[in-house]
PDB file of C-alpha atoms in Angstrom:
ATOM      1  CA  MET A   1      -0.098  -0.039   0.017  1.00 60.00           C
ATOM      2  CA  LYS A   2       2.997   2.626   0.713  1.00 75.00           C
ATOM      3  CA  ASN A   3       4.186   2.010  -2.844  1.00 86.00           C
ATOM      4  CA  ARG A   4       0.928   2.553  -4.127  1.00 93.00           C
ATOM      5  CA  ALA A   5       0.594   6.150  -2.098  1.00 92.00           C
ATOM      6  CA  ARG A   6       3.798   6.872  -3.323  1.00 93.00           C
ATOM      7  CA  THR A   7       2.649   6.427  -6.773  1.00 95.00           C
ATOM      8  CA  TRP A   8      -0.061   8.759  -5.879  1.00 96.00           C
ATOM      9  CA  SER A   9       1.883  11.541  -4.500  1.00 97.00           C
ATOM     10  CA  ILE A  10       4.266  11.512  -7.087  1.00 97.00           C
ATOM     11  CA  SER A  11       1.713  11.760  -9.846  1.00 97.00           C
ATOM     12  CA  ILE A  12      -0.409  13.930  -7.932  1.00 98.00           C
ATOM     13  CA  SER A  13       2.397  16.488  -7.295  1.00 98.00           C
ATOM     14  CA  SER A  14       3.759  16.259 -10.399  1.00 98.00           C
ATOM     15  CA  LEU A  15       1.004  17.351 -11.851  1.00 97.00           C
ATOM     16  CA  GLY A  16       0.415  20.681  -9.399  1.00 98.00           C
ATOM     17  CA  ILE A  17       3.563  21.208 -10.396  1.00 98.00           C
ATOM     18  CA  LEU A  18       2.837  21.008 -14.263  1.00 97.00           C
ATOM     19  CA  ALA A  19      -0.354  23.339 -13.008  1.00 97.00           C
ATOM     20  CA  THR A  20       2.091  25.980 -11.563  1.00 97.00           C
ATOM     21  CA  LEU A  21       4.100  25.912 -14.233  1.00 97.00           C
ATOM     22  CA  TRP A  22       0.927  27.023 -15.961  1.00 96.00           C
ATOM     23  CA  LEU A  23       0.292  29.525 -13.842  1.00 96.00           C
ATOM     24  CA  SER A  24       3.234  30.994 -13.703  1.00 96.00           C
ATOM     25  CA  ALA A  25       3.601  31.343 -17.485  1.00 96.00           C
ATOM     26  CA  HIS A  26       0.555  33.337 -17.482  1.00 93.00           C
ATOM     27  CA  GLU A  27       1.967  35.542 -14.833  1.00 94.00           C
ATOM     28  CA  LEU A  28       4.680  36.398 -17.054  1.00 94.00           C
ATOM     29  CA  LYS A  29       2.706  37.263 -19.666  1.00 95.00           C
ATOM     30  CA  SER A  30       0.523  39.509 -18.190  1.00 90.00           C
ATOM     31  CA  ALA A  31       1.285  40.640 -14.613  1.00 88.00           C
ATOM     32  CA  GLY A  32      -1.273  40.452 -11.989  1.00 89.00           C
ATOM     33  CA  HIS A  33      -2.922  36.384 -13.483  1.00 89.00           C
ATOM     34  CA  CYS A  34      -1.832  34.745  -9.718  1.00 94.00           C
ATOM     35  CA  PRO A  35      -2.692  37.062  -6.387  1.00 93.00           C
ATOM     36  CA  PRO A  36       0.342  38.473  -4.205  1.00 94.00           C
ATOM     37  CA  TYR A  37       1.675  36.061  -1.860  1.00 93.00           C
ATOM     38  CA  PRO A  38       1.055  37.966   1.689  1.00 90.00           C
ATOM     39  CA  LEU A  39       3.713  39.887   3.298  1.00 91.00           C
ATOM     40  CA  LEU A  40       6.197  38.951   1.003  1.00 94.00           C
ATOM     41  CA  GLY A  41       4.521  40.413  -2.742  1.00 93.00           C
ATOM     42  CA  ILE A  42       5.762  38.031  -5.317  1.00 95.00           C
ATOM     43  CA  PRO A  43       3.135  36.288  -7.463  1.00 96.00           C
ATOM     44  CA  ALA A  44       1.249  32.736  -5.172  1.00 96.00           C
ATOM     45  CA  CYS A  45       1.779  30.615  -7.857  1.00 96.00           C
ATOM     46  CA  TYR A  46       5.570  30.701  -7.768  1.00 97.00           C
ATOM     47  CA  LEU A  47       5.271  29.901  -4.290  1.00 97.00           C
ATOM     48  CA  VAL A  48       2.801  27.270  -4.826  1.00 98.00           C
ATOM     49  CA  MET A  49       5.002  25.693  -7.316  1.00 98.00           C
ATOM     50  CA  VAL A  50       8.186  25.483  -4.438  1.00 98.00           C
ATOM     51  CA  PHE A  51       5.907  24.019  -1.902  1.00 98.00           C
ATOM     52  CA  PHE A  52       4.816  20.879  -5.145  1.00 98.00           C
ATOM     53  CA  LEU A  53       8.509  20.830  -6.145  1.00 98.00           C
ATOM     54  CA  LEU A  54       9.121  19.772  -2.063  1.00 98.00           C
ATOM     55  CA  VAL A  55       6.889  17.417  -1.784  1.00 98.00           C
ATOM     56  CA  PHE A  56       7.577  15.442  -5.228  1.00 98.00           C
ATOM     57  CA  GLY A  57      11.509  15.983  -4.076  1.00 98.00           C
ATOM     58  CA  ALA A  58      10.639  14.377  -1.078  1.00 97.00           C
ATOM     59  CA  GLN A  59       9.395  11.326  -2.754  1.00 96.00           C
ATOM     60  CA  PHE A  60      13.209  10.215  -3.923  1.00 97.00           C
ATOM     61  CA  VAL A  61      14.803  11.209  -0.901  1.00 97.00           C
ATOM     62  CA  THR A  62      16.160   8.262   0.876  1.00 95.00           C
ATOM     63  CA  ASP A  63      16.560   9.558   4.986  1.00 97.00           C
ATOM     64  CA  LYS A  64      13.459   8.847   6.426  1.00 95.00           C
ATOM     65  CA  LYS A  65      13.493  12.028   8.676  1.00 97.00           C
ATOM     66  CA  ALA A  66      15.080  14.209   6.023  1.00 98.00           C
ATOM     67  CA  ALA A  67      12.379  13.069   3.381  1.00 97.00           C
ATOM     68  CA  SER A  68       9.271  13.968   6.114  1.00 97.00           C
ATOM     69  CA  VAL A  69      10.511  17.532   6.867  1.00 98.00           C
ATOM     70  CA  ILE A  70      10.945  17.933   3.202  1.00 98.00           C
ATOM     71  CA  PHE A  71       7.999  16.717   2.622  1.00 98.00           C
ATOM     72  CA  TYR A  72       5.732  18.244   5.114  1.00 98.00           C
ATOM     73  CA  SER A  73       7.321  21.463   4.904  1.00 98.00           C
ATOM     74  CA  GLY A  74       6.189  21.726   1.858  1.00 98.00           C
ATOM     75  CA  ALA A  75       3.043  20.196   1.852  1.00 98.00           C
ATOM     76  CA  LEU A  76       1.627  21.734   5.279  1.00 98.00           C
ATOM     77  CA  ALA A  77       2.719  25.725   3.673  1.00 98.00           C
ATOM     78  CA  GLY A  78       0.935  24.654   0.371  1.00 98.00           C
ATOM     79  CA  PHE A  79      -1.855  23.454   2.604  1.00 98.00           C
ATOM     80  CA  GLY A  80      -1.601  26.774   4.735  1.00 98.00           C
ATOM     81  CA  THR A  81      -1.697  29.023   1.792  1.00 97.00           C
ATOM     82  CA  ALA A  82      -4.658  27.098   0.000  1.00 98.00           C
ATOM     83  CA  ILE A  83      -6.118  27.918   3.278  1.00 98.00           C
ATOM     84  CA  TRP A  84      -5.558  31.330   3.553  1.00 97.00           C
ATOM     85  CA  PHE A  85      -6.171  32.228   0.030  1.00 97.00           C
ATOM     86  CA  SER A  86      -9.437  29.945  -0.452  1.00 97.00           C
ATOM     87  CA  THR A  87     -10.698  31.642   3.214  1.00 97.00           C
ATOM     88  CA  ASN A  88     -10.072  35.441   1.512  1.00 96.00           C
ATOM     89  CA  GLN A  89     -11.189  34.526  -2.156  1.00 96.00           C
ATOM     90  CA  VAL A  90     -14.578  33.240  -0.058  1.00 96.00           C
ATOM     91  CA  LEU A  91     -14.657  36.841   1.779  1.00 96.00           C
ATOM     92  CA  GLY A  92     -13.539  38.389  -1.414  1.00 92.00           C
ATOM     93  CA  ALA A  93     -10.609  39.859  -0.656  1.00 91.00           C
ATOM     94  CA  ALA A  94      -8.250  38.309  -3.139  1.00 86.00           C
ATOM     95  CA  GLN A  95      -8.956  36.516  -6.402  1.00 90.00           C
ATOM     96  CA  CYS A  96      -7.642  33.383  -7.110  1.00 94.00           C
ATOM     97  CA  PRO A  97      -6.930  32.233 -10.797  1.00 94.00           C
ATOM     98  CA  VAL A  98     -10.572  31.025 -11.736  1.00 93.00           C
ATOM     99  CA  GLU A  99     -10.737  27.469 -14.372  1.00 91.00           C
ATOM    100  CA  PHE A 100     -13.710  25.701 -15.533  1.00 93.00           C
ATOM    101  CA  GLY A 101     -15.226  28.155 -13.220  1.00 95.00           C
ATOM    102  CA  ILE A 102     -13.560  26.976 -10.205  1.00 95.00           C
ATOM    103  CA  PRO A 103     -11.354  28.794  -8.230  1.00 96.00           C
ATOM    104  CA  LEU A 104      -7.536  27.140  -8.345  1.00 96.00           C
ATOM    105  CA  CYS A 105      -6.711  27.829  -4.318  1.00 97.00           C
ATOM    106  CA  PHE A 106      -9.890  25.237  -3.906  1.00 97.00           C
ATOM    107  CA  VAL A 107      -8.722  23.043  -5.907  1.00 97.00           C
ATOM    108  CA  ALA A 108      -4.798  23.597  -4.338  1.00 98.00           C
ATOM    109  CA  LEU A 109      -6.918  23.115  -1.038  1.00 98.00           C
ATOM    110  CA  LEU A 110      -7.912  19.767  -1.793  1.00 98.00           C
ATOM    111  CA  THR A 111      -4.844  18.729  -3.529  1.00 98.00           C
ATOM    112  CA  PHE A 112      -2.205  19.383  -0.374  1.00 98.00           C
ATOM    113  CA  ALA A 113      -4.942  17.476   1.421  1.00 98.00           C
ATOM    114  CA  ILE A 114      -5.035  14.617  -0.156  1.00 98.00           C
ATOM    115  CA  LEU A 115      -1.174  14.846  -0.003  1.00 98.00           C
ATOM    116  CA  ILE A 116      -0.990  15.040   3.339  1.00 97.00           C
ATOM    117  CA  VAL A 117      -3.669  11.621   4.057  1.00 96.00           C
ATOM    118  CA  LEU A 118      -1.808   9.571   1.525  1.00 95.00           C
ATOM    119  CA  ARG A 119       1.831   9.902   3.259  1.00 93.00           C
ATOM    120  CA  ARG A 120      -0.112   8.699   6.533  1.00 88.00           C
ATOM    121  CA  ILE A 121      -0.663   5.420   4.701  1.00 81.00           C
TER     122      ILE A 121
END
């Protein structure tokens, strides 16, 4: 079961990286596509890509403690970011990029939650 969960984590984090690369490309073409990250002011999609890269990279670290630290650094930072932006999206204080009528911060929230659950399996 652990190998299956690892395979899913690799697949999901890979899709997250591809999605944030796509968002980052749009941000580079037209600034303001991604909302600014609180306090830092840089586009949130750049940091979310780093969080997905940490989760992805942790799958290939052989030291279990180091892999856990890397994984949870990315997953919890991504989850916290998604909570913040999702909450502000609902309150109308921030505007997340929308695809197919769904704010992508909601998708990120679900994605990071799934990744965390998969790690516990």
